[in-house]
Structures are given as C-alpha cells and as structure tokens.
Amino acid sequence: MTKWAGRTATEIAEAVRQKVVTPREVVADHLAAIAARNGRVGAFRVVRATAALAEADAVGARPDLSRLPLAGVPVAVKDNLPVRGESTRNGSAATPKTPATEDHVTVARLREAGAVVVGLTHVPELCVFGTTDGVHGIARNPWDPSRTAGGSSGGSAAAVAAGLVPLALGNDGMGSLRIPAAHCGLIGLKPGTGRVPVDLGGAWFGMSENGPLATTAADARLMFSVLAGETPAGDDPAGPPRALRIAVSTRSPIAGVRVGRAYASLARQAARALVEAGHRVSAAHPPYPLSFGTVILARWTGGTAQDAEPLDPRLLAPRTRRHAAVGRAAGRLGMLRADHRGALNRRLGPFFEEYDVLLTPALARRGPAADAWHERGWLANVLVNTACSPMTPPWNLSGHPALAMPFGSLPTGLPGSVQLVGRPGSEHQLLGLVAQLERSRPWTRTAPATGRGRG
C-alpha cells in the first residue's frame, strides 16, 4: 500500500486530482501517522479523526475536484484560529470551551481549495512566548524531542517536521512562524502587511500575520497563494529570480543580545550560496534604532494585555499575568500611542532602496529545553526568548515580508536556518530564492523517526 504521510502537498494534490488516490485514503494514512508519532512530539491538542474522514469524503465528491489546488491535502491549524465545530483554546485554561460556529477566513480558504483539517495544534498561552508549553501540553522538536519546537506556532511546526501533515497554518506576531520553522527545519513565511487576512482581535497592534509552514518552496508558495486569495501557479512561475542585491547581516537588532558563532556562520554560508547563484551579496546592517528593544517589548506586552482583558486572570499562568501587567503599564505610560511602524520604516527606507533582500540568521542560539516554561517566572521566559530569537521582531513592526528557511546544519546535528526579508509585496521573490537554495543545497524535509538530527 502506498504511503502518503511524508509526501509533499504538491504531490498529494496532483495524485488526488488524477484520481490515483482518494482524499479518504490520504487522510486515513496521515491519521495513522498522527496516532503513531504524535505522542513523541506533542503537536496536536485536538485530532479530528472522524470529522476529517467525513470531510475527506466530501472533498472526493466535489464536482470541481480536478481543479482544487489543495485537493485532499491534510492540514493542521494553530489553536488560536477558529475551526468550525471545535473550541479555540489559545493555549489557555481561561478561554471558553464553546465550539466555533464559523471557520476563520484563512481556514475557509484552505477548505475551499480542497484541504482537510485533521487537527488543532498546541500553542503557548495566548501565543505569547517562543516555547510551546502550557496546560494543554508541550510541543517538542521532532529532530530532538528534548528541545522545544519553538513558539508560538510550535505545535504546527512539530506536526509538519514530524511528517504528520504536509502543511500547517500558523501566525507570526514576533516571529511565531519563523522561530519554530527555524528550530524544526521548515519554511515559515510571515507575509507582509495586507497580503493575507488577519482577523486576530488586536493582532498585537498590527504586528501579527497568518501564514504557512511547509517543507518545500513549492508547498509554501502553493499554501501562501491560497491564503492570499491568489490563483496558485506552478513552482517558480516567474522563473529563477533575477540577480538581486542582497545584504547579509549577523548583527542583532536588540542591543546587548549577541548572535552565536554557529548561527552567524549559517548566514555567511547562505550568502556564499547566493553569490554562486548569481546574486550580488554585500555585508550591510539595517539601521535598527537603539530603542528597538524597548519599543518591541511594549508592543509585545501591550498586545497580550489586550488579549487577556476579557479573560479571568485567576485562570492565566503567572507569566502571562505578569506579561499583561507590563503591557498595561506600557499603555499608561503612553508607549503604545506613537507611530513606531512609521518611524522604523522611515529609517529602513534607504536600506531597502539599496538592497532587494536582507539575509540574516534566523536564530541567535540553541532552542530552550522542552519543559514547563509556563511554570517558571516571567523574567526567565522573556530573557530566554530574547536571547534565542532577536532577529525576527523588526519585520513584524515594519510589516515587511520575512521567512525562515532550512540551510545547513548546526554542530548539534539539528537543522540550520536563515531568514530572508524583502520589500513589501515580494513574497514570491523570497520564495523564488528559497527554491534556488533548495536546488543547490537540498535539505532533509522531515525528521527521522529517531529524532537524532540530520545524521
């Protein structure tokens, strides 16, 4: 019997459209993989086994099956996005158990394209932190289950990296797609402002974006196009990117936070690969303001204060309560009223006139242990998150598209990762660069069953 778990979304959708396999057979195979492997990685809060099989049958009966871009493709959804018939717990004991009556618009778009939602994935409480742990469970890195999958889309990343689904939907307010993608050896794309519907309450003052987690450039492009309401094209529809002007920087945007040697080395290796591909690469640093760390802390905590406002604080973890309290204080001090996005983009404007793309490390150091970080103090969480992932937040504040992609390996044997940042509207250009590097420096798409690194 042909195994479909571990195949790409592009392969699965084509096989279903050609009636080589039915959506039910594809979904059943992925549900079997989830039953066998999810216990090791803790990706899912809810597995929709019965509902997913019924939905797969409905997809198979659709008259437009031959035209569906995601025909029969199993997907996982981050548990802060409503899925019809399921509760949206957002990693918390304080959120209601009431089932959602409608799908989030991004979930609806995936389903309209033929995808089948097989489950909802673990998140940290209110999606605040860069480790995915809480009252509902701990998401672990499939390459090394002793380490975190990252956060806050950690469950979604673990599901894809373990080969339990080919695609997952997440969101990114400070790096919440790119951080777990980097830990787990995936592509995680944070679209630019306005490209994909958000509808996430306050959305952390406009910093949050919904986007895909995938194992190949073609799959990431396919899912992004569906989420953005575009007509999906084939891989590299415009061909290889023209010779681009690419800046490479290993400097942390946050004063006092350093990038580890191994992580800076990955960015320099990727720069050499891009030179070999015909691009013009130079060392250059974005003009990050010295105040950036303070600004982003105010936005991060202030967004949490908004999200926590309607919830019973007695049911929130202590670190979440403290985070929200700091955010309320930032609001009282007027730190959330200034146009920080406009100010940052005025500083960045000349840089992105000179360069088409920025290349940086995706992370600054090894991911924390997979542990009950929600039981530890607020300051310990903030410090470990900031030390590990200082490179992602500027692009949430600015609104530029940014992605993390696999590149090379770390000395530990875990996947390496770099970040690409582009001008507004350049998501497909960035994915074209990913496709180039994927061809010249291919990576192992999913973690081995032993979870002991790339070997």
PDB file of C-alpha atoms in Angstrom, residues 308-431:
ATOM      1  CA  ALA A 308      -6.100  38.960  28.285  1.00  0.00           C
ATOM      2  CA  GLU A 309      -8.624  41.720  29.009  1.00  0.00           C
ATOM      3  CA  PRO A 310     -11.804  39.597  28.653  1.00  0.00           C
ATOM      4  CA  LEU A 311     -10.349  36.557  30.464  1.00  0.00           C
ATOM      5  CA  ASP A 312     -10.423  35.542  34.135  1.00  0.00           C
ATOM      6  CA  PRO A 313      -6.894  36.376  35.357  1.00  0.00           C
ATOM      7  CA  ARG A 314      -7.104  33.658  38.009  1.00  0.00           C
ATOM      8  CA  LEU A 315      -7.053  31.070  35.223  1.00  0.00           C
ATOM      9  CA  LEU A 316      -3.996  32.526  33.473  1.00  0.00           C
ATOM     10  CA  ALA A 317      -0.460  31.308  34.138  1.00  0.00           C
ATOM     11  CA  PRO A 318       1.638  33.676  36.288  1.00  0.00           C
ATOM     12  CA  ARG A 319       3.995  34.522  33.399  1.00  0.00           C
ATOM     13  CA  THR A 320       1.006  35.550  31.250  1.00  0.00           C
ATOM     14  CA  ARG A 321      -0.477  37.696  34.022  1.00  0.00           C
ATOM     15  CA  ARG A 322       2.832  39.485  34.513  1.00  0.00           C
ATOM     16  CA  HIS A 323       3.270  39.973  30.759  1.00  0.00           C
ATOM     17  CA  ALA A 324      -0.173  41.564  30.536  1.00  0.00           C
ATOM     18  CA  ALA A 325       0.516  43.745  33.589  1.00  0.00           C
ATOM     19  CA  VAL A 326       3.678  45.096  31.965  1.00  0.00           C
ATOM     20  CA  GLY A 327       1.668  45.814  28.841  1.00  0.00           C
ATOM     21  CA  ARG A 328      -0.962  47.756  30.790  1.00  0.00           C
ATOM     22  CA  ALA A 329       1.822  49.798  32.373  1.00  0.00           C
ATOM     23  CA  ALA A 330       3.287  50.493  28.929  1.00  0.00           C
ATOM     24  CA  GLY A 331      -0.111  51.746  27.828  1.00  0.00           C
ATOM     25  CA  ARG A 332      -0.463  54.053  30.836  1.00  0.00           C
ATOM     26  CA  LEU A 333       2.981  55.496  30.076  1.00  0.00           C
ATOM     27  CA  GLY A 334       1.937  56.308  26.514  1.00  0.00           C
ATOM     28  CA  MET A 335       4.408  53.853  24.960  1.00  0.00           C
ATOM     29  CA  LEU A 336       1.784  52.375  22.630  1.00  0.00           C
ATOM     30  CA  ARG A 337       0.482  55.579  21.076  1.00  0.00           C
ATOM     31  CA  ALA A 338       3.486  56.517  18.947  1.00  0.00           C
ATOM     32  CA  ASP A 339       3.715  55.530  15.272  1.00  0.00           C
ATOM     33  CA  HIS A 340       6.590  53.120  15.793  1.00  0.00           C
ATOM     34  CA  ARG A 341       5.955  51.385  12.456  1.00  0.00           C
ATOM     35  CA  GLY A 342       6.173  54.631  10.526  1.00  0.00           C
ATOM     36  CA  ALA A 343       9.327  55.693  12.365  1.00  0.00           C
ATOM     37  CA  LEU A 344      11.036  52.352  11.733  1.00  0.00           C
ATOM     38  CA  ASN A 345      10.126  52.311   8.050  1.00  0.00           C
ATOM     39  CA  ARG A 346      11.452  55.816   7.559  1.00  0.00           C
ATOM     40  CA  ARG A 347      14.791  54.577   8.905  1.00  0.00           C
ATOM     41  CA  LEU A 348      14.673  51.418   6.782  1.00  0.00           C
ATOM     42  CA  GLY A 349      13.561  53.131   3.566  1.00  0.00           C
ATOM     43  CA  PRO A 350      17.036  53.945   2.189  1.00  0.00           C
ATOM     44  CA  PHE A 351      18.309  50.475   3.112  1.00  0.00           C
ATOM     45  CA  PHE A 352      15.613  48.730   1.060  1.00  0.00           C
ATOM     46  CA  GLU A 353      16.136  51.167  -1.798  1.00  0.00           C
ATOM     47  CA  GLU A 354      19.725  49.960  -1.976  1.00  0.00           C
ATOM     48  CA  TYR A 355      19.042  46.258  -1.340  1.00  0.00           C
ATOM     49  CA  ASP A 356      16.284  43.969  -2.621  1.00  0.00           C
ATOM     50  CA  VAL A 357      16.641  41.371   0.137  1.00  0.00           C
ATOM     51  CA  LEU A 358      18.173  41.107   3.600  1.00  0.00           C
ATOM     52  CA  LEU A 359      19.731  37.810   4.722  1.00  0.00           C
ATOM     53  CA  THR A 360      20.242  37.178   8.454  1.00  0.00           C
ATOM     54  CA  PRO A 361      20.487  34.244  10.850  1.00  0.00           C
ATOM     55  CA  ALA A 362      17.018  33.051  11.819  1.00  0.00           C
ATOM     56  CA  LEU A 363      18.034  32.337  15.415  1.00  0.00           C
ATOM     57  CA  ALA A 364      20.826  33.500  17.716  1.00  0.00           C
ATOM     58  CA  ARG A 365      21.308  30.391  19.834  1.00  0.00           C
ATOM     59  CA  ARG A 366      20.040  26.889  20.565  1.00  0.00           C
ATOM     60  CA  GLY A 367      16.396  26.456  21.430  1.00  0.00           C
ATOM     61  CA  PRO A 368      15.430  26.008  25.091  1.00  0.00           C
ATOM     62  CA  ALA A 369      14.631  22.619  26.551  1.00  0.00           C
ATOM     63  CA  ALA A 370      11.126  21.254  26.015  1.00  0.00           C
ATOM     64  CA  ASP A 371       9.927  21.944  29.520  1.00  0.00           C
ATOM     65  CA  ALA A 372       7.144  23.530  31.577  1.00  0.00           C
ATOM     66  CA  TRP A 373       8.296  27.105  30.974  1.00  0.00           C
ATOM     67  CA  HIS A 374       4.777  28.309  31.836  1.00  0.00           C
ATOM     68  CA  GLU A 375       5.554  27.335  35.445  1.00  0.00           C
ATOM     69  CA  ARG A 376       8.678  29.498  35.545  1.00  0.00           C
ATOM     70  CA  GLY A 377       8.926  33.213  36.204  1.00  0.00           C
ATOM     71  CA  TRP A 378       8.129  35.926  33.690  1.00  0.00           C
ATOM     72  CA  LEU A 379      11.644  37.358  33.522  1.00  0.00           C
ATOM     73  CA  ALA A 380      13.203  33.935  32.886  1.00  0.00           C
ATOM     74  CA  ASN A 381      10.848  33.442  29.955  1.00  0.00           C
ATOM     75  CA  VAL A 382      11.474  36.881  28.472  1.00  0.00           C
ATOM     76  CA  LEU A 383      15.242  36.528  28.757  1.00  0.00           C
ATOM     77  CA  VAL A 384      15.443  33.047  27.228  1.00  0.00           C
ATOM     78  CA  ASN A 385      13.111  34.021  24.376  1.00  0.00           C
ATOM     79  CA  THR A 386      15.008  37.214  23.605  1.00  0.00           C
ATOM     80  CA  ALA A 387      18.418  35.533  23.705  1.00  0.00           C
ATOM     81  CA  CYS A 388      17.284  32.785  21.325  1.00  0.00           C
ATOM     82  CA  SER A 389      15.338  34.789  18.739  1.00  0.00           C
ATOM     83  CA  PRO A 390      16.159  38.507  18.472  1.00  0.00           C
ATOM     84  CA  MET A 391      16.247  38.523  14.650  1.00  0.00           C
ATOM     85  CA  THR A 392      12.554  38.198  13.854  1.00  0.00           C
ATOM     86  CA  PRO A 393      10.618  41.051  15.579  1.00  0.00           C
ATOM     87  CA  PRO A 394      11.729  44.039  13.428  1.00  0.00           C
ATOM     88  CA  TRP A 395       9.788  42.734  10.452  1.00  0.00           C
ATOM     89  CA  ASN A 396       6.554  42.386  12.413  1.00  0.00           C
ATOM     90  CA  LEU A 397       6.846  46.012  13.443  1.00  0.00           C
ATOM     91  CA  SER A 398       7.821  47.213   9.959  1.00  0.00           C
ATOM     92  CA  GLY A 399       5.349  44.975   8.089  1.00  0.00           C
ATOM     93  CA  HIS A 400       7.936  43.621   5.614  1.00  0.00           C
ATOM     94  CA  PRO A 401       7.540  40.022   4.395  1.00  0.00           C
ATOM     95  CA  ALA A 402      10.052  37.673   6.020  1.00  0.00           C
ATOM     96  CA  LEU A 403      10.656  33.949   6.103  1.00  0.00           C
ATOM     97  CA  ALA A 404      12.819  31.351   7.777  1.00  0.00           C
ATOM     98  CA  MET A 405      14.177  28.530   5.636  1.00  0.00           C
ATOM     99  CA  PRO A 406      16.340  25.456   6.248  1.00  0.00           C
ATOM    100  CA  PHE A 407      20.023  25.870   5.488  1.00  0.00           C
ATOM    101  CA  GLY A 408      22.859  23.617   6.551  1.00  0.00           C
ATOM    102  CA  SER A 409      23.231  22.009   9.952  1.00  0.00           C
ATOM    103  CA  LEU A 410      24.263  23.080  13.422  1.00  0.00           C
ATOM    104  CA  PRO A 411      27.087  21.401  15.354  1.00  0.00           C
ATOM    105  CA  THR A 412      24.395  19.594  17.370  1.00  0.00           C
ATOM    106  CA  GLY A 413      23.124  17.914  14.206  1.00  0.00           C
ATOM    107  CA  LEU A 414      19.888  19.906  14.288  1.00  0.00           C
ATOM    108  CA  PRO A 415      18.732  21.756  11.167  1.00  0.00           C
ATOM    109  CA  GLY A 416      20.238  25.149  10.455  1.00  0.00           C
ATOM    110  CA  SER A 417      18.117  28.084   9.327  1.00  0.00           C
ATOM    111  CA  VAL A 418      18.438  31.555   7.863  1.00  0.00           C
ATOM    112  CA  GLN A 419      15.999  34.442   7.482  1.00  0.00           C
ATOM    113  CA  LEU A 420      15.181  36.326   4.275  1.00  0.00           C
ATOM    114  CA  VAL A 421      13.435  39.717   4.408  1.00  0.00           C
ATOM    115  CA  GLY A 422      12.078  41.501   1.352  1.00  0.00           C
ATOM    116  CA  ARG A 423      10.355  44.643   0.226  1.00  0.00           C
ATOM    117  CA  PRO A 424       6.573  44.913   0.526  1.00  0.00           C
ATOM    118  CA  GLY A 425       4.867  42.574  -1.931  1.00  0.00           C
ATOM    119  CA  SER A 426       7.954  40.418  -2.503  1.00  0.00           C
ATOM    120  CA  GLU A 427       6.717  37.135  -1.004  1.00  0.00           C
ATOM    121  CA  HIS A 428       7.047  35.260  -4.317  1.00  0.00           C
ATOM    122  CA  GLN A 429      10.509  36.695  -4.884  1.00  0.00           C
ATOM    123  CA  LEU A 430      11.597  35.422  -1.470  1.00  0.00           C
ATOM    124  CA  LEU A 431      10.114  32.009  -2.206  1.00  0.00           C
TER     125      LEU A 431
END
